[in-house]
Short mmCIF file of C-alpha atoms in Angstrom, two decimals:
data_model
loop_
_atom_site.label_atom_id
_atom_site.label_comp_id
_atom_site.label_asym_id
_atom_site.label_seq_id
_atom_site.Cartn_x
_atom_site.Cartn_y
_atom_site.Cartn_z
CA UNK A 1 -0.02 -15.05 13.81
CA UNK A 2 -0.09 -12.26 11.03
CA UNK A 3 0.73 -8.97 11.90
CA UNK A 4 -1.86 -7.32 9.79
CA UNK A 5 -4.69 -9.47 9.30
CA UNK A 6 -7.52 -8.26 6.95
CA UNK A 7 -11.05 -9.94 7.07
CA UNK A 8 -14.02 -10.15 4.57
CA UNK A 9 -13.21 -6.34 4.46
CA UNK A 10 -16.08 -4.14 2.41
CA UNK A 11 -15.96 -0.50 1.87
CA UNK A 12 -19.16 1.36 0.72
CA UNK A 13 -19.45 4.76 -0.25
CA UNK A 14 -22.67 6.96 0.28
CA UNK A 15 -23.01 9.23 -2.66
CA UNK A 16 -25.72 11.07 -4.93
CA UNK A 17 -28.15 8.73 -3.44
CA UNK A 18 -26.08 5.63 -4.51
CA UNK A 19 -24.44 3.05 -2.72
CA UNK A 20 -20.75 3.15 -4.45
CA UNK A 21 -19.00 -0.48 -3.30
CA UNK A 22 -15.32 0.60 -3.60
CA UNK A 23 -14.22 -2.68 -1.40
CA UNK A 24 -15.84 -5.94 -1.84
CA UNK A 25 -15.05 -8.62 0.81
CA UNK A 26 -10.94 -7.99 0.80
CA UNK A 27 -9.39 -10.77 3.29
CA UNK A 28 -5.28 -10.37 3.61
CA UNK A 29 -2.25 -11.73 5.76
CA UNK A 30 0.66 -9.71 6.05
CA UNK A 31 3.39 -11.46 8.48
CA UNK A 32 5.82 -9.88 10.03
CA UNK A 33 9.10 -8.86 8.17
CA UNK A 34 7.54 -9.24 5.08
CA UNK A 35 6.54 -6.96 2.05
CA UNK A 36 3.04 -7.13 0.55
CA UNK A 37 2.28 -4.70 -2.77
CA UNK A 38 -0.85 -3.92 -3.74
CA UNK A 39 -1.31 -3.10 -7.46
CA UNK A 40 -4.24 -2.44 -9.45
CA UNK A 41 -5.39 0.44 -12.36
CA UNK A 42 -6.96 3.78 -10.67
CA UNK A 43 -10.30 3.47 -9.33
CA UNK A 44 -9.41 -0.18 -8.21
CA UNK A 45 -9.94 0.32 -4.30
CA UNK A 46 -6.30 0.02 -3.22
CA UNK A 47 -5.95 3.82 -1.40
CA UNK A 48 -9.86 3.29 -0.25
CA UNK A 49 -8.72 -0.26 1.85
CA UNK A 50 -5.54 1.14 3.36
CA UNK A 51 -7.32 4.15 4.21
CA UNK A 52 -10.55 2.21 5.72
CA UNK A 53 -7.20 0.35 7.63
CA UNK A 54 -5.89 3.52 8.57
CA UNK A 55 -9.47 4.44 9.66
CA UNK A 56 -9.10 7.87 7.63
CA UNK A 57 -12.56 7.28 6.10
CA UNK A 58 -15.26 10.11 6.53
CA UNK A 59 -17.73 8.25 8.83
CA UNK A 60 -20.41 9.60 7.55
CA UNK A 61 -19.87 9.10 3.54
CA UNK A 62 -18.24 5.16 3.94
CA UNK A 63 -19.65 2.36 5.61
CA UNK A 64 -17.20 -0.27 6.88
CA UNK A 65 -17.25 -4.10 7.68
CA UNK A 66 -15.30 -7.03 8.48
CA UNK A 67 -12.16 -6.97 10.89
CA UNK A 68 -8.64 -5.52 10.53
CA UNK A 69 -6.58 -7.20 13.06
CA UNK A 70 -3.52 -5.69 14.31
CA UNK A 71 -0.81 -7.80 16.73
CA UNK A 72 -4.85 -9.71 17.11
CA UNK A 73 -6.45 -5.98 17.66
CA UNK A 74 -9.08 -5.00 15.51
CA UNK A 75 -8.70 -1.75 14.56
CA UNK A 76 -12.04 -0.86 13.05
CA UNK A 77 -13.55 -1.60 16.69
CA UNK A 78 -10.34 0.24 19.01
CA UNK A 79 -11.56 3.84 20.36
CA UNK A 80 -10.55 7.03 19.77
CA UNK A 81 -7.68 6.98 22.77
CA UNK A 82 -6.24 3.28 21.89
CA UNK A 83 -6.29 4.13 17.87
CA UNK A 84 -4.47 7.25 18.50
CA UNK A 85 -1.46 5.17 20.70
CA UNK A 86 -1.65 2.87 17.73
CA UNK A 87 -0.88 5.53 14.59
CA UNK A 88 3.13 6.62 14.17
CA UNK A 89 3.99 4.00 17.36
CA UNK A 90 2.81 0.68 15.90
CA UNK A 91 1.52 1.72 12.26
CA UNK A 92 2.54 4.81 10.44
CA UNK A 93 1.94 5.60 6.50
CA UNK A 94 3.72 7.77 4.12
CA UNK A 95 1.68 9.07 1.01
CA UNK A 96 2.32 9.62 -2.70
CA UNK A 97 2.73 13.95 -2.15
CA UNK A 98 5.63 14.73 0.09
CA UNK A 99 5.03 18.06 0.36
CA UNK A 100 1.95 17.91 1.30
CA UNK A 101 2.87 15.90 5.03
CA UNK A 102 5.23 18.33 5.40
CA UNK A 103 4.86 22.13 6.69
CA UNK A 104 5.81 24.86 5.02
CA UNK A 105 6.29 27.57 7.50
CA UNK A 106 8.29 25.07 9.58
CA UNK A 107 12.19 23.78 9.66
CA UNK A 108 12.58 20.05 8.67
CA UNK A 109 13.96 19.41 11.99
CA UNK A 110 11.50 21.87 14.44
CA UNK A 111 8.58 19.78 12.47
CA UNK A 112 10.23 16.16 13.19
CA UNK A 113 11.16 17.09 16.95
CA UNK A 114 7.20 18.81 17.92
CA UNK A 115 6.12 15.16 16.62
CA UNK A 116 8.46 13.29 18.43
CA UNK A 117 8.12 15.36 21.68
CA UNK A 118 4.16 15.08 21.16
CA UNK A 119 4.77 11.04 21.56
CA UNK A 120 7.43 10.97 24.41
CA UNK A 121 6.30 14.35 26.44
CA UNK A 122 9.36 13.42 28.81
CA UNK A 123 11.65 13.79 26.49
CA UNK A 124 14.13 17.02 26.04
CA UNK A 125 14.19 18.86 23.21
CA UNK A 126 17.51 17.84 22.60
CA UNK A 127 17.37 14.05 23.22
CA UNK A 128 14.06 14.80 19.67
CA UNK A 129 17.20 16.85 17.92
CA UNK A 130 19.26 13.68 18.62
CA UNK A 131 16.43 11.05 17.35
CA UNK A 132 15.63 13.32 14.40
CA UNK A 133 19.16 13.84 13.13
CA UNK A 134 19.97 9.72 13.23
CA UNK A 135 16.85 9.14 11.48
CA UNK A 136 17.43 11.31 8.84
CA UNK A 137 21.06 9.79 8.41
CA UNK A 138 19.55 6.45 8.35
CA UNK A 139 17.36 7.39 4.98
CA UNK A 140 20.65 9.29 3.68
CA UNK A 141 19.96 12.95 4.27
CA UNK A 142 23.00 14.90 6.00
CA UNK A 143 22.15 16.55 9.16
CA UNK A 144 21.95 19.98 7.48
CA UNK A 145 18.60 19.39 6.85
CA UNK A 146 17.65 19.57 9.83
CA UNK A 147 17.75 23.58 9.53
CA UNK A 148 16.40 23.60 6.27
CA UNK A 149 12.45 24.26 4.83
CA UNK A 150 10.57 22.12 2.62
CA UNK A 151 11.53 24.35 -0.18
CA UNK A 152 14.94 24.16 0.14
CA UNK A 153 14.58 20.62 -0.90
CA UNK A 154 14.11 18.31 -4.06
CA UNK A 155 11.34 15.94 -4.04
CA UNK A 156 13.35 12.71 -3.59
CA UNK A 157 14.55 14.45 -0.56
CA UNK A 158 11.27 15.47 0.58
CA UNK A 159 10.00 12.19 0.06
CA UNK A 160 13.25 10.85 1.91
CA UNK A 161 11.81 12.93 5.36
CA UNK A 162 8.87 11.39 4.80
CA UNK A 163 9.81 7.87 5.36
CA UNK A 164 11.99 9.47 8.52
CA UNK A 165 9.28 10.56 9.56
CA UNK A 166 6.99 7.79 9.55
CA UNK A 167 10.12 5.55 10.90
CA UNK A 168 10.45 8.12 13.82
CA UNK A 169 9.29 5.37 16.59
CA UNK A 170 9.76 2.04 14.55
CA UNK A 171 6.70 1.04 13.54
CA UNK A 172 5.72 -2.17 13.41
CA UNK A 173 3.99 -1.68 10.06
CA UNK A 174 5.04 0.67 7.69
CA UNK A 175 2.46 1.31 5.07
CA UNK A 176 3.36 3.35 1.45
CA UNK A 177 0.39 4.60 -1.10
CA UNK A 178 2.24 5.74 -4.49
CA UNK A 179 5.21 6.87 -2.49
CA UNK A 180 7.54 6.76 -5.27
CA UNK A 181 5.38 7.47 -8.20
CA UNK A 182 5.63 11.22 -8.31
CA UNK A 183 9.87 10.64 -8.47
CA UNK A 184 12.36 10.25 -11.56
CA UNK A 185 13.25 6.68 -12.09
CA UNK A 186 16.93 6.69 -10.98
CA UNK A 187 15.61 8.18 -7.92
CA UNK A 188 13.07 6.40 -6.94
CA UNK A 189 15.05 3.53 -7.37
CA UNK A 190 17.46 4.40 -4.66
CA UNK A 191 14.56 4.91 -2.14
CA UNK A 192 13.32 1.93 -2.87
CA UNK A 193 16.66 0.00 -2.60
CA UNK A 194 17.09 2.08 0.81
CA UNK A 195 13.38 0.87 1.84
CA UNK A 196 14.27 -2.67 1.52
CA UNK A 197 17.94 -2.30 3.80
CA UNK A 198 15.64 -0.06 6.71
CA UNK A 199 13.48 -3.11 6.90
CA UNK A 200 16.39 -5.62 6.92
CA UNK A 201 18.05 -3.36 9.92
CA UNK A 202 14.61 -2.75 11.71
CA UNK A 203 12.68 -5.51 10.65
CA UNK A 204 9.53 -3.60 9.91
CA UNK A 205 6.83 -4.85 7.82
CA UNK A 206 5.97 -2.91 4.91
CA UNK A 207 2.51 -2.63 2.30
CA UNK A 208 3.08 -0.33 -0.72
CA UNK A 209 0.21 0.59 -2.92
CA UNK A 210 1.42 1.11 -6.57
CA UNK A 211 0.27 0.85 -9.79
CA UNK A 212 3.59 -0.12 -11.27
CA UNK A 213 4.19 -3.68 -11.42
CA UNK A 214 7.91 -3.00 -11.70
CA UNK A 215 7.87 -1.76 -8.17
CA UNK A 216 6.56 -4.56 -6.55
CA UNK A 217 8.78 -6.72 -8.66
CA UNK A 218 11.63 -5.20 -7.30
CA UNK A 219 10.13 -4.14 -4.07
CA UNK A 220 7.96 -6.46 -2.44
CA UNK A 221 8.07 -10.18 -1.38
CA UNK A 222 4.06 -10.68 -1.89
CA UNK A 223 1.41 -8.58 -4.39
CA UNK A 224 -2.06 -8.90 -4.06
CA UNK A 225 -4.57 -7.60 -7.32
CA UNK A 226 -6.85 -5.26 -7.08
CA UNK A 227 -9.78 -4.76 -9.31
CA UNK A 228 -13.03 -3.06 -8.95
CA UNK A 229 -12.87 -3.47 -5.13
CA UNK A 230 -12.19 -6.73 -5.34
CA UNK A 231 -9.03 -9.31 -4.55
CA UNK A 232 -8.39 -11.73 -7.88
CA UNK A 233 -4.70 -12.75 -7.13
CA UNK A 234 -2.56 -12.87 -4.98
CA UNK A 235 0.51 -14.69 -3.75
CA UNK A 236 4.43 -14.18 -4.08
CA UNK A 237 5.48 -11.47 -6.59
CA UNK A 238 7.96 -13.83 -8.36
CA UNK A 239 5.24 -16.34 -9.00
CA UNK A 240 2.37 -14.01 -9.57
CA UNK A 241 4.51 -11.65 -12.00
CA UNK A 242 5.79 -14.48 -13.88
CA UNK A 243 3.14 -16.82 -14.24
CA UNK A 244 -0.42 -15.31 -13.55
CA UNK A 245 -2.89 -16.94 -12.75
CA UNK A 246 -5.82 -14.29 -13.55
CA UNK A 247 -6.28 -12.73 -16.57
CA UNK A 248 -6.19 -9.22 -15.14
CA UNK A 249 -2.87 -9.59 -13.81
CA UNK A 250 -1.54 -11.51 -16.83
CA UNK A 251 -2.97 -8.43 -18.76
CA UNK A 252 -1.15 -5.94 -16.26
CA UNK A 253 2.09 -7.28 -16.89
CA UNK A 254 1.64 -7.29 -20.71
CA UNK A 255 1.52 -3.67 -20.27
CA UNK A 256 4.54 -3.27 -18.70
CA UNK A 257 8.11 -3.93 -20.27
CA UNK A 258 9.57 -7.41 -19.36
CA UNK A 259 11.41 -7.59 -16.48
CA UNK A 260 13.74 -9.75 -17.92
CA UNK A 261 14.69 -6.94 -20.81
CA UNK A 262 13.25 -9.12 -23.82
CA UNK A 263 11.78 -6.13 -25.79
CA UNK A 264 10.42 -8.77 -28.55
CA UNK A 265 6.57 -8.92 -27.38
CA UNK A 266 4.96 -5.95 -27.47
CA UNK A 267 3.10 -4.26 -24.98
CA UNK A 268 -0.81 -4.47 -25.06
CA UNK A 269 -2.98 -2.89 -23.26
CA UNK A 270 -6.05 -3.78 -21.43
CA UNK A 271 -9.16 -3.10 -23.26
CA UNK A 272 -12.56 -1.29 -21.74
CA UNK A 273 -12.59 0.43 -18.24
CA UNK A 274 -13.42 -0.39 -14.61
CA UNK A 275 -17.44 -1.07 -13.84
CA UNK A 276 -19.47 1.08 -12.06
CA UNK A 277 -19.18 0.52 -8.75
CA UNK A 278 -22.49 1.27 -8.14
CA UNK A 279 -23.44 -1.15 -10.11
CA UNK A 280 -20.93 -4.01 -10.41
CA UNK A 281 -21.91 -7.24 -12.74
CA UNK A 282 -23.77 -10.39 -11.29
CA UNK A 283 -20.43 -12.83 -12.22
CA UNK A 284 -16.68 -11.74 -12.30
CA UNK A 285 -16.03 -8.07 -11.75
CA UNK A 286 -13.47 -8.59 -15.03
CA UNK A 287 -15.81 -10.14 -17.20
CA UNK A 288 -16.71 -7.39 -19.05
CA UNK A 289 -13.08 -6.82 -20.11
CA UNK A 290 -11.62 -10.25 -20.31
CA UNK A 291 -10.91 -11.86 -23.99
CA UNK A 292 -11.42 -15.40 -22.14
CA UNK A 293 -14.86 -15.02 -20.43
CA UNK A 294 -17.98 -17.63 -20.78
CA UNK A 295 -21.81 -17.45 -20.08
CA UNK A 296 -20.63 -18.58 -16.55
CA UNK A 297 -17.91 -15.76 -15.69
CA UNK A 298 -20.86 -13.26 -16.38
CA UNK A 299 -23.23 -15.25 -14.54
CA UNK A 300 -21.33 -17.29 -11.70
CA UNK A 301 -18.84 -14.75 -8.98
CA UNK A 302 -15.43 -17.01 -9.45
CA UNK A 303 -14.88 -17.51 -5.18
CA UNK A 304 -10.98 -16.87 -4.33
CA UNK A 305 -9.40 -20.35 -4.43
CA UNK A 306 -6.30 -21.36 -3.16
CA UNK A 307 -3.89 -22.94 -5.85
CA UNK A 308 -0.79 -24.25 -3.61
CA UNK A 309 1.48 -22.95 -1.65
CA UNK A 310 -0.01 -19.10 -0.85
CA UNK A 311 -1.17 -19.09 -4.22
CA UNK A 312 -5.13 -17.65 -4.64
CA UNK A 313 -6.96 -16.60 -7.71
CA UNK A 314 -10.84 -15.83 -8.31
CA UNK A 315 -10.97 -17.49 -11.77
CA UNK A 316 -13.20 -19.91 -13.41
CA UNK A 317 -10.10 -20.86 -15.75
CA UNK A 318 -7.41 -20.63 -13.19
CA UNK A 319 -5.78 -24.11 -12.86
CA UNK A 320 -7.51 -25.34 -15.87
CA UNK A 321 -9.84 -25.44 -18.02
CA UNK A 322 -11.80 -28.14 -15.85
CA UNK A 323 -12.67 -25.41 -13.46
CA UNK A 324 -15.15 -23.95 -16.35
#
């Protein structure tokens, strides 16, 4: 069984007298010890689904269905007491602004302890000191900083007690939206080579949301595609990257540099902008965008197919041109 197992997920937004449908039917697996990335442009849904997951969603603005099943628990449907035992113990997130998780008025290691001593009440204040300090070790930060104020640190620190943080208990699922992208390059490289050796010691199970395909190429075992709300692709990252099977994600990767350092092709970019959401097309979400599409991609919603293996694409053309 799946450790996070996402099902005919929709997200709708209530706004300006609209109904804005920023997740359309999303179904996922993510098993255990495994790495999923979610990529897609802004405005794709991928923050709006982990959030609905996260049930951070103002319940009065978004409207959510299907199931998100967690160790077989679904969280949409667990109440107030269970969800709160659930967050930082068996699910934790770290987001794209460091600073922002963090308090200012507070020490690095006063902060980390009050958490920790807020989950395990029996617990000394010394035995949090001790938990604190190893975790901050384990994501390469000296034990100085455990005196020291948000300030007093760089941002690839910062974002270094961040992932301490949300490690604090060992979570079974560890889930990152744009954690890296506010870093330098050489830096958030590092993290993201640490990342991958914390879930090899502690074998957690990790989702990053990103917009960079070179992160989940390096990064992740599995990507899923994002676009408009809805799931085209998905699959392993070293068969999805290399050989897409949608044109959106073929198009994503053209406008990236290749992985493989050939700087012959040049980039391209993709042409148009996202629907409205309030308004999405009667066939493919991408049809509006894509240089291949027929009469039936505007007509005719391509359903998610597998194509072997865990292989899955919503595309008339994917597999062949007999699938027109």
């Amino acid at each position: 069984m799946a450790l996070l197992s996402l099902r005919d997920v929709s997200v709708t937004y209530h706004a300006g007298g609209k109904d804005v449908h920023a997740v359309n039917h999303v179904s996922l697996e993510v098993e255990r010890g495994e790495s999923l990335g979610i990529v897609g442009e802004s405005g794709s849904g991928k923050t709006t689904l982990i959030m609905a997951v996260l049930r951070l969603l103002p319940p009065g603005r978004a409207a959510v269905t299907g199931q998100a099943l967690l160790d077989g628990r679904d969280i949409f449907q667990m109440s107030p007491q269970d969800l709160a035992a659930v967050r930082w113990e068996d699910m934790a997130v770290v987001f794209q602004k460091a600073m922002n998780a963090l308090s200012p008025v507070h020490r690095i290691g006063r902060f980390l302890s009050d958490i920790y001593l807020r989950h395990r009440p029996k617990a000394t204040r010394a035995e949090a000191k001790e938990a604190v300090i190893g975790m901050l070790e384990l994501v390469n930060l000296p034990p100085r900083v455990f005196q020291l104020y948000p300030h007093e640190l760089s941002g690839g620190m910062m974002q270094r007690v961040s992932i301490a943080m949300s490690l604090l208990f060992h979570p079974k699922l560890l889930i990152m939206d744009e954690a890296t992208t506010a870093l330098d390059v050489v830096t958030q490289n590092q993290i993201l080579e640490e990342i991958v050796q914390l879930e090899e010691k502690m074998g957690s199970t990790r989702i990053m949301i990103t917009h960079d395909i070179s992160v989940v190429a390096g990064a992740c075992k599995n990507v899923a595609v994002l676009y408009a709300g809805s799931l085209l692709e998905s699959g392993p990252a070293e068969e999805v990257l290399v050989e897409p099977l949608h044109p959106y994600t073929q198009g994503l990767v053209d406008s990236f540099p290749r992985f493989d350092g050939d700087g012959k092709k040049p980039l391209t970019s993709i042409g148009g902008s996202l629907p409205d959401l309030a308004a999405l097309p009667a066939g493919c979400v991408f049809a509006p965008r894509c240089k291949r599409a027929c009469d039936r991609c505007r007509e005719v919603r391509p359903a998610l197919r597998p194509f072997g293996g865990k292989r899955r694409a919503a595309c008339h053309f994917a597999g062949g041109e007999e699938n027109v």
